[in-house]
Coordinates of C-alpha atoms and ligand atoms in Angstrom, one line a residue:
X11 CA -3.9 14.9 -37.6
X12 CA -4.8 12.1 -35.2
X13 CA -6.7 9.3 -36.5
X14 CA -9.6 10.1 -36.1
X15 CA -10.1 13.9 -35.4
X16 CA -8.1 17.6 -34.7
X17 CA -4.2 16.8 -33.9
X18 CA -3.8 17.0 -30.2
X19 CA 0.0 18.3 -29.2
X20 CA 1.6 16.9 -26.0
X21 CA 4.8 17.9 -24.6
X22 CA 7.4 15.5 -22.0
X23 CA 9.6 17.1 -19.7
X24 CA 12.1 16.2 -17.3
X25 CA 10.7 13.8 -14.4
X26 CA 11.4 12.5 -11.5
X27 CA 11.8 9.6 -10.5
X28 CA 8.7 7.1 -12.0
X29 CA 7.2 4.8 -9.7
X30 CA 5.0 2.3 -9.2
X31 CA 2.9 -0.6 -11.2
X32 CA 1.7 0.2 -14.8
X33 CA -0.8 -1.5 -15.2
X34 CA -0.7 -1.6 -19.9
X35 CA -3.3 -3.3 -21.9
X36 CA -4.3 -5.9 -23.6
X37 CA -1.8 -7.7 -26.7
X38 CA -3.1 -6.0 -29.9
X39 CA -2.8 -9.0 -31.3
X40 CA -4.3 -11.3 -29.7
X41 CA -7.7 -8.6 -29.2
X42 CA -8.0 -9.0 -32.9
X43 CA -7.5 -12.3 -33.5
X44 CA -9.7 -13.0 -30.7
X45 CA -13.2 -10.7 -32.4
X46 CA -12.1 -12.4 -35.7
X47 CA -11.8 -16.0 -34.6
X48 CA -14.8 -15.0 -32.7
X49 CA -17.3 -14.4 -35.5
X50 CA -15.7 -17.2 -38.0
X51 CA -16.7 -19.9 -34.3
X52 CA -19.7 -21.4 -33.6
X53 CA -21.3 -20.4 -30.5
X54 CA -20.0 -17.7 -27.8
X55 CA -16.4 -15.9 -27.7
X56 CA -15.9 -14.7 -23.9
X57 CA -13.3 -12.5 -23.4
X58 CA -11.9 -10.4 -20.9
X59 CA -8.6 -7.9 -20.8
X60 CA -9.7 -7.1 -24.4
X61 CA -7.5 -4.1 -25.7
X62 CA -10.3 -1.3 -26.3
X63 CA -8.2 1.1 -28.8
X64 CA -9.3 2.4 -31.8
X65 CA -7.5 -0.1 -34.0
X66 CA -9.5 -3.4 -31.9
X67 CA -12.5 -1.3 -31.9
X68 CA -13.1 -1.2 -36.0
X69 CA -12.0 -4.5 -35.5
X70 CA -15.1 -5.2 -33.6
X71 CA -17.1 -2.8 -36.0
X72 CA -16.5 -4.5 -39.2
X73 CA -16.9 -8.3 -37.6
X74 CA -20.7 -7.1 -36.7
X75 CA -20.4 -5.8 -40.1
X76 CA -20.0 -10.0 -41.3
X77 CA -22.8 -10.2 -40.0
X78 CA -21.3 -11.6 -36.4
X79 CA -23.0 -9.9 -33.1
X80 CA -20.2 -8.3 -31.1
X81 CA -21.6 -7.1 -27.3
X82 CA -19.5 -5.4 -25.0
X83 CA -20.2 -6.4 -21.5
X84 CA -17.9 -4.7 -19.4
X85 CA -14.0 -2.9 -19.2
X86 CA -12.3 -5.3 -21.8
X87 CA -14.7 -7.6 -21.3
X88 CA -16.7 -8.3 -24.4
X89 CA -19.1 -11.4 -26.5
X90 CA -18.8 -12.8 -29.8
X91 CA -21.6 -14.7 -30.8
X92 CA -19.8 -15.9 -34.8
X93 CA -21.7 -17.5 -37.9
X94 CA -19.1 -20.3 -38.0
X95 CA -16.3 -21.3 -40.9
X96 CA -17.9 -19.9 -44.6
X97 CA -20.8 -17.4 -42.9
X98 CA -19.8 -14.2 -43.2
X99 CA -22.8 -12.1 -44.7
X100 CA -22.1 -9.2 -47.0
X101 CA -21.6 -6.0 -45.3
X102 CA -24.0 -3.2 -46.5
X103 CA -21.3 -0.9 -45.8
X104 CA -17.8 0.1 -46.5
X105 CA -15.2 -1.5 -44.2
X106 CA -13.2 0.9 -42.3
X107 CA -10.4 -0.3 -41.0
X108 CA -8.6 3.7 -39.4
X109 CA -5.2 3.4 -38.8
X110 CA -5.3 -0.6 -38.3
X111 CA -2.6 -3.1 -41.2
X112 CA -3.8 -5.9 -38.7
X113 CA -7.2 -5.3 -38.2
X114 CA -8.1 -4.7 -41.9
X115 CA -5.3 -7.7 -44.0
X116 CA -6.6 -10.2 -41.1
X117 CA -9.8 -9.6 -42.4
X118 CA -9.7 -9.9 -45.9
X119 CA -7.8 -13.2 -45.3
X120 CA -11.3 -13.8 -43.1
X121 CA -13.3 -12.8 -45.8
X122 CA -11.3 -14.3 -49.4
X123 CA -12.6 -17.8 -49.1
X124 CA -16.6 -16.4 -49.1
X125 CA -18.2 -15.3 -51.8
X126 CA -19.3 -12.0 -51.4
X127 CA -17.8 -9.0 -51.9
X128 CA -16.4 -6.4 -49.3
X129 CA -14.6 -3.1 -49.7
X130 CA -12.2 -2.0 -47.0
X131 CA -10.9 1.9 -46.8
X132 CA -9.1 3.3 -43.8
X133 CA -7.0 6.4 -42.7
X134 CA -4.5 8.5 -44.4
X135 CA -1.8 6.2 -42.8
X136 CA -3.4 2.5 -43.5
X137 CA -4.5 4.4 -47.4
X138 CA -0.8 3.9 -48.8
X139 CA 0.3 1.0 -47.0
X140 CA 1.4 -2.1 -49.5
X141 CA -1.8 -4.3 -49.3
X142 CA -0.4 -5.8 -52.0
X143 CA 1.4 -9.1 -50.0
X144 CA -1.7 -9.7 -48.7
X145 CA -4.2 -9.7 -52.0
X146 CA -1.3 -12.1 -54.1
X147 CA -1.5 -14.5 -51.6
X148 CA -5.2 -14.9 -52.1
X149 CA -5.5 -14.9 -55.5
X150 CA -3.8 -18.1 -55.5
X151 CA -6.9 -18.9 -53.3
X152 CA -9.6 -17.1 -56.4
X153 CA -10.2 -14.3 -54.6
X154 CA -10.1 -10.8 -56.8
X155 CA -9.3 -7.3 -55.7
X156 CA -9.7 -4.2 -56.9
X157 CA -7.8 -1.7 -55.6
X158 CA -5.8 1.9 -56.0
X159 CA -2.3 2.2 -58.2
X160 CA -0.1 0.6 -55.9
X161 CA -2.6 -2.0 -54.5
X162 CA -3.2 0.7 -52.0
X163 CA -6.5 0.8 -50.0
X164 CA -9.7 1.4 -50.6
X165 CA -9.6 -1.2 -52.2
X166 CA -12.9 -4.3 -52.7
X167 CA -11.8 -8.2 -52.6
X168 CA -14.4 -11.2 -54.5
X169 CA -14.0 -14.0 -52.1
X170 CA -13.7 -17.1 -53.9
X171 CA -16.6 -19.1 -55.6
X172 CA -14.9 -22.3 -55.0
X173 CA -11.7 -21.2 -53.3
X174 CA -9.0 -23.9 -53.4
X175 CA -6.0 -24.5 -50.7
X176 CA -2.4 -22.8 -51.5
X177 CA 0.9 -23.1 -50.1
X178 CA 2.7 -19.6 -50.2
X179 CA 6.4 -19.0 -48.9
X180 CA 6.0 -15.7 -47.3
X181 CA 8.7 -13.4 -49.0
X182 CA 8.7 -11.5 -45.8
X183 CA 8.6 -11.9 -42.1
X184 CA 4.9 -10.6 -41.6
X185 CA 2.7 -11.9 -39.5
X186 CA -0.1 -10.6 -41.1
X187 CA 0.5 -12.0 -44.1
X188 CA 1.1 -15.3 -42.3
X189 CA -2.6 -15.3 -40.8
X190 CA -3.9 -13.6 -43.7
X191 CA -3.7 -16.5 -45.8
X192 CA -4.6 -18.7 -42.9
X193 CA -7.0 -17.6 -41.8
X194 CA -8.0 -17.9 -46.1
X195 CA -7.2 -21.3 -45.9
X196 CA -10.0 -21.7 -43.2
X197 CA -12.4 -22.8 -45.9
X198 CA -10.7 -23.8 -48.3
X199 CA -11.1 -28.0 -49.0
X200 CA -7.5 -30.2 -47.5
X201 CA -4.5 -28.5 -46.3
X202 CA -3.2 -24.9 -46.8
X203 CA 0.7 -24.1 -46.2
X204 CA 2.7 -20.9 -45.4
X205 CA 6.5 -21.9 -45.2
X206 CA 8.0 -19.0 -43.4
X207 CA 11.9 -18.4 -43.4
X208 CA 12.0 -16.1 -40.2
X209 CA 9.6 -16.9 -37.1
X210 CA 6.9 -14.7 -36.7
X211 CA 5.0 -14.0 -33.8
X212 CA 2.5 -17.0 -33.7
X213 CA -0.8 -15.9 -31.9
X214 CA -2.6 -16.6 -35.0
X215 CA -1.7 -20.5 -35.0
X216 CA -2.3 -21.0 -31.4
X217 CA -5.3 -20.1 -31.2
X218 CA -6.8 -21.4 -33.8
X219 CA -5.7 -25.1 -32.7
X220 CA -7.4 -23.3 -29.5
X221 CA -10.8 -23.0 -30.8
X222 CA -10.2 -26.0 -32.7
X223 CA -8.8 -26.2 -36.0
X224 CA -6.0 -28.9 -36.4
X225 CA -3.2 -26.6 -37.7
X226 CA 0.7 -28.7 -37.1
X227 CA 4.3 -26.8 -37.0
X228 CA 7.3 -28.2 -38.4
X229 CA 10.9 -26.8 -38.6
X230 CA 12.3 -27.6 -42.1
X231 CA 14.7 -26.4 -44.5
X232 CA 12.5 -24.2 -45.7
X233 CA 11.4 -22.7 -42.7
X234 CA 8.6 -22.9 -40.4
X235 CA 5.8 -24.4 -42.1
X236 CA 2.5 -24.8 -41.1
X237 CA 0.1 -26.3 -42.6
X238 CA -3.8 -25.9 -41.8
X239 CA -6.4 -28.6 -42.8
X240 CA -9.5 -26.7 -43.9
X241 CA -13.3 -26.4 -43.2
X242 CA -12.9 -27.1 -39.8
X243 CA -15.8 -26.6 -37.1
X244 CA -14.6 -23.7 -35.4
X245 CA -16.4 -23.1 -31.4
X246 CA -16.5 -20.4 -29.3
X247 CA -13.7 -20.8 -26.7
X248 CA -13.1 -18.3 -23.4
X249 CA -10.1 -16.4 -24.4
X250 CA -7.7 -14.6 -21.4
X251 CA -5.9 -11.9 -23.3
X252 CA -2.2 -10.7 -22.1
X253 CA -1.0 -7.6 -21.4
X254 CA 1.1 -6.3 -24.2
X255 CA 4.6 -6.6 -24.5
X256 CA 4.8 -4.6 -27.2
X257 CA 2.4 -1.7 -24.6
X258 CA 4.4 -2.5 -21.4
X259 CA 7.5 -1.2 -23.8
X260 CA 7.2 2.4 -23.4
X261 CA 6.7 2.8 -19.5
X262 CA 9.6 -0.1 -19.3
X263 CA 12.0 1.7 -21.4
X264 CA 11.3 4.9 -18.9
X265 CA 11.7 3.7 -15.6
X266 CA 15.6 2.2 -17.1
X267 CA 16.5 6.1 -18.6
X268 CA 14.8 8.0 -16.0
X269 CA 17.3 8.2 -13.2
X270 CA 16.0 6.6 -9.2
X271 CA 12.9 4.6 -10.9
X272 CA 11.7 1.2 -10.6
X273 CA 8.3 -0.3 -11.7
X274 CA 6.1 -2.9 -12.2
X275 CA 4.8 -4.0 -14.9
X276 CA 2.2 -7.5 -14.1
X277 CA 0.9 -9.9 -16.2
X278 CA 3.0 -9.1 -19.3
X279 CA 3.4 -12.2 -22.7
X280 CA 6.7 -13.1 -22.5
X281 CA 5.8 -15.1 -26.0
X282 CA 9.1 -16.0 -27.2
X283 CA 8.4 -14.1 -30.9
X284 CA 7.4 -11.8 -28.6
X285 CA 11.0 -11.1 -27.1
X286 CA 13.3 -9.2 -29.2
X287 CA 13.4 -6.2 -27.3
X288 CA 13.6 -7.4 -23.4
X289 CA 16.6 -9.8 -25.2
X290 CA 18.1 -7.1 -26.5
X291 CA 17.7 -4.5 -23.2
X292 CA 19.5 -7.5 -21.0
X293 CA 22.3 -7.1 -23.0
X294 CA 22.3 -3.4 -22.7
X295 CA 22.9 -4.2 -19.2
X296 CA 19.1 -3.1 -18.3
X297 CA 18.3 -4.2 -14.7
X298 CA 14.4 -5.9 -15.2
X299 CA 13.5 -9.3 -13.8
X300 CA 10.9 -11.2 -14.6
X301 CA 8.7 -12.5 -11.8
X302 CA 6.1 -15.0 -11.4
X303 CA 6.4 -16.6 -14.6
X304 CA 3.1 -18.4 -16.0
X305 CA 0.6 -19.2 -18.3
X306 CA -2.5 -16.8 -19.2
X307 CA -4.6 -17.5 -22.1
X308 CA -2.3 -20.4 -23.6
X309 CA 1.0 -17.3 -23.5
X310 CA 3.5 -17.4 -21.2
X311 CA 3.2 -14.2 -19.0
X312 CA 5.3 -12.7 -15.9
X313 CA 5.7 -9.9 -14.1
X314 CA 8.8 -7.5 -14.4
X315 CA 10.0 -5.3 -12.1
X316 CA 12.3 -2.5 -13.6
X317 CA 15.0 -0.3 -12.2
X318 CA 17.1 2.9 -13.2
X319 CA 20.1 1.2 -15.6
X320 CA 22.6 3.6 -14.9
X321 CA 25.2 2.0 -17.5
X322 CA 23.4 1.0 -20.4
X323 CA 25.3 -0.1 -23.5
X324 CA 25.2 -0.1 -27.6
X325 CA 24.2 -2.9 -29.1
X326 CA 24.4 -4.9 -32.3
X327 CA 20.7 -6.6 -32.7
X328 CA 20.8 -9.2 -35.8
X329 CA 18.6 -9.5 -38.2
X330 CA 17.6 -12.5 -37.2
X331 CA 15.6 -11.7 -34.0
X332 CA 14.1 -8.1 -36.1
X333 CA 10.6 -9.9 -36.4
X334 CA 10.9 -10.5 -32.4
X335 CA 11.1 -7.0 -32.0
X336 CA 9.8 -5.3 -34.9
X337 CA 7.6 -2.4 -33.3
X338 CA 10.0 -2.2 -30.5
X339 CA 12.4 -0.3 -32.4
X340 CA 11.3 2.9 -32.2
X341 CA 11.4 2.9 -28.3
X342 CA 14.7 0.8 -28.9
X343 CA 16.1 4.0 -30.9
X344 CA 15.2 5.7 -28.2
X345 CA 17.2 3.6 -25.0
X346 CA 19.9 3.5 -27.2
X347 CA 20.0 7.6 -27.8
X348 CA 20.9 7.2 -23.9
X349 CA 22.9 4.4 -23.3
X350 CA 27.2 4.4 -23.9
X351 CA 28.2 3.4 -27.6
X352 CA 26.7 3.0 -30.5
X353 CA 23.5 0.6 -30.9
X354 CA 23.4 -1.0 -34.0
X355 CA 20.5 -2.0 -35.4
X356 CA 20.0 -4.7 -38.2
X357 CA 16.6 -6.5 -40.6
X358 CA 14.5 -3.5 -39.5
X359 CA 13.6 -2.6 -43.7
X360 CA 10.1 -3.7 -42.5
X361 CA 9.5 -0.6 -40.5
X362 CA 9.4 1.6 -43.6
X363 CA 5.5 -0.3 -44.6
X364 CA 4.3 0.8 -41.2
X365 CA 2.2 3.5 -39.2
X366 CA 4.8 5.4 -40.7
X367 CA 8.2 5.0 -42.3
X368 CA 9.2 4.3 -38.7
X369 CA 13.3 4.6 -39.4
X370 CA 12.5 7.9 -41.5
X371 CA 10.1 9.0 -38.7
X372 CA 12.4 7.9 -35.5
X373 CA 16.0 9.9 -37.8
X374 CA 14.1 12.6 -38.1
X375 CA 13.2 13.1 -34.5
X376 CA 15.6 12.1 -32.8
X377 CA 18.5 14.6 -35.1
X378 CA 15.9 17.3 -34.3
X379 CA 16.4 16.2 -30.6
X380 CA 20.4 16.7 -31.6
X381 CA 21.1 12.8 -31.5
X382 CA 23.4 11.3 -34.2
X383 CA 22.5 8.5 -36.2
X384 CA 23.6 6.7 -39.8
X385 CA 20.5 5.0 -41.2
X386 CA 20.3 3.1 -44.6
X387 CA 17.3 0.9 -46.0
X388 CA 17.9 -2.3 -43.7
X389 CA 19.8 -1.0 -41.1
X390 CA 19.6 1.7 -38.3
X391 CA 22.4 3.1 -36.0
X392 CA 22.0 5.0 -33.0
X393 CA 24.7 7.1 -31.2
X394 CA 24.1 7.0 -27.8
X395 CA 25.2 10.5 -25.7
X396 CA 25.2 11.6 -21.6
X397 CA 21.9 13.9 -22.1
X398 CA 20.0 14.6 -24.7
X399 CA 19.3 17.9 -25.7
X400 CA 16.0 17.2 -27.1
X401 CA 13.9 21.3 -27.1
X402 CA 12.4 20.4 -30.3
X403 CA 8.6 19.2 -32.2
X404 CA 8.8 15.9 -33.3
X405 CA 6.2 14.6 -35.7
X406 CA 4.4 10.9 -34.9
X407 CA 2.9 10.4 -38.3
X408 CA -0.3 9.4 -38.0
X409 CA 1.7 6.7 -35.8
X410 CA 1.2 6.0 -32.2
X411 CA 4.9 3.8 -31.4
X412 CA 6.5 7.3 -33.2
X413 CA 4.4 10.0 -30.6
X414 CA 5.1 7.6 -27.1
X415 CA 8.7 7.1 -27.7
X416 CA 9.5 10.8 -28.5
X417 CA 7.5 11.5 -24.8
X418 CA 9.5 8.8 -23.3
X419 CA 12.5 10.3 -24.7
X420 CA 11.2 14.3 -23.2
X421 CA 11.6 12.5 -20.5
X422 CA 15.2 12.7 -19.5
X423 CA 16.1 15.1 -22.2
X424 CA 17.7 18.7 -21.4
X425 CA 14.5 20.6 -22.7
X426 CA 11.3 19.3 -23.3
X427 CA 10.0 17.6 -26.6
X428 CA 7.2 18.1 -28.0
X429 CA 5.2 15.6 -30.1
X430 CA 3.1 17.6 -32.6
X431 CA 0.0 15.1 -32.7
X432 CA -0.7 12.8 -29.9
X433 CA -3.8 11.7 -30.6
X434 CA -2.7 7.9 -32.6
X435 CA -1.9 7.1 -29.3
X436 CA -5.3 6.3 -28.4
X437 CA -5.2 3.6 -31.8
X438 CA -3.1 0.8 -29.1
X439 CA -2.6 2.1 -25.5
X440 CA -5.1 4.9 -25.1
X441 CA -4.6 4.5 -20.9
X442 CA -1.0 5.8 -22.0
X443 CA -0.9 9.8 -20.3
X444 CA -3.2 7.9 -17.2
X445 CA -0.4 5.8 -16.4
X446 CA 2.4 7.4 -16.9
X447 CA 1.3 10.1 -14.9
X448 CA 0.8 7.8 -12.3
X449 CA 3.8 6.7 -12.3
X450 CA 5.6 10.4 -11.8
X451 CA 6.1 11.4 -16.0
X452 CA 5.6 14.7 -17.0
X453 CA 3.8 15.0 -20.1
X454 CA 0.8 16.8 -20.7
X455 CA -1.1 18.2 -23.8
X456 CA -0.8 21.8 -25.2
X457 CA -3.0 24.4 -26.6
X458 CA -3.4 23.1 -30.6
Ligands
S3P651 C1 1.0 -7.3 -36.5 C2 2.6 -8.2 -37.3 C3 3.5 -7.5 -37.1 C4 3.2 -5.4 -36.4 C5 2.0 -5.9 -35.8 C6 1.0 -6.4 -35.8 C7 0.1 -9.0 -35.9 O1 2.7 -6.5 -38.7 O2 3.9 -4.5 -36.6 O3 1.1 -4.2 -35.1 O4 -0.8 -9.0 -35.2 O5 0.3 -10.0 -36.9 P1 3.9 -7.5 -40.2 O6 2.9 -8.2 -40.1 O7 3.0 -5.7 -41.1 O8 5.2 -7.6 -39.7

């Protein structure tokens, strides 16, 4: 089933060179944060380049339910009139975050220290994902949570009446957990401290500063220590959302493996906490150049020029790099299947609790397409081959990145690759089909 309707089966076929300009949508992480921080601010936040994928639209709706005024002005252009830190109203209805772990976890953090209750739910994928990683640190503030067995949604949170600031060391590398704690810390008096032994994406810290909070970041023996001073007055900002490197990954990887391709992907974020895929592809021998480096919306961005790279070689990706490419392993495993030699991806166990168990989803689909691989809980190994046979139906498991990864592989496999449901692609990359078609990729919808 697609996230919000009937399944949309899709097939990708061997395609000629991919050429042209790929304008990928706005960054998903920054889009969620722009709406949430806008809702927690006084005055108007004006956002341009917002990702209008279902995940972000669900967050916009949630912010309305908590009392913010959220208006779409034009394509990617939105205005938010916030209620201020601690100003969230109690929602009258259940908050449905659809497919989005980022949406629900950040919103839970944002409401956790306001004395209101809210009930959260999502689709079958989201309702099977662990929320204990959020409710454990939120309990330290005084927030109560009642959910289903195993800490799953649907779940009701009761915000702390008299929140206390916390000091929390992340037990897993997760920007969602870090962000939930920092957002909860906004309405607690005093300093809330988060320590992350491994650095994860830092958009929350950057944006909190941009909205007027005091956030100090220090490298310590325990890891990266972030200190937020509670109860700031956040004020509405202009946010120009850069293009999403995690979405850029799909046309970039496609161009690297489809013979004769040459594409440009303008204005992609090159935030070092998101850059692991590009570092890895360069090590594999990819022909990618980063042109016109500049700063947009507080993030480093560049225009990517990507050319077909016939001599890609397998590499080992170290554990320390995993967080900076956590969403890109599925499509990296596709490139690995088309490279010479073996690619060993280490530190990947967090992939097992994403929109799907992404190691299992990729492993079963790649095997069905004739690729050899091995997996342990935390290491994924893929053996490259001259041409992947394909000719299989793969299962997207309500996971946008699994669907797009197999459609990229189908552009170079001997026989077409079918994805049972491309519907989830709309959660993060609603323009994927049109964009890939414009580059020359043959991807079609099949009769259901
Ligand atoms: C995100 C954090 C990551 C990532 C997700 C977006 C964020 O999740 O996979 O797509 O915006 O903070 P984890 O925190 O579970 O690693």
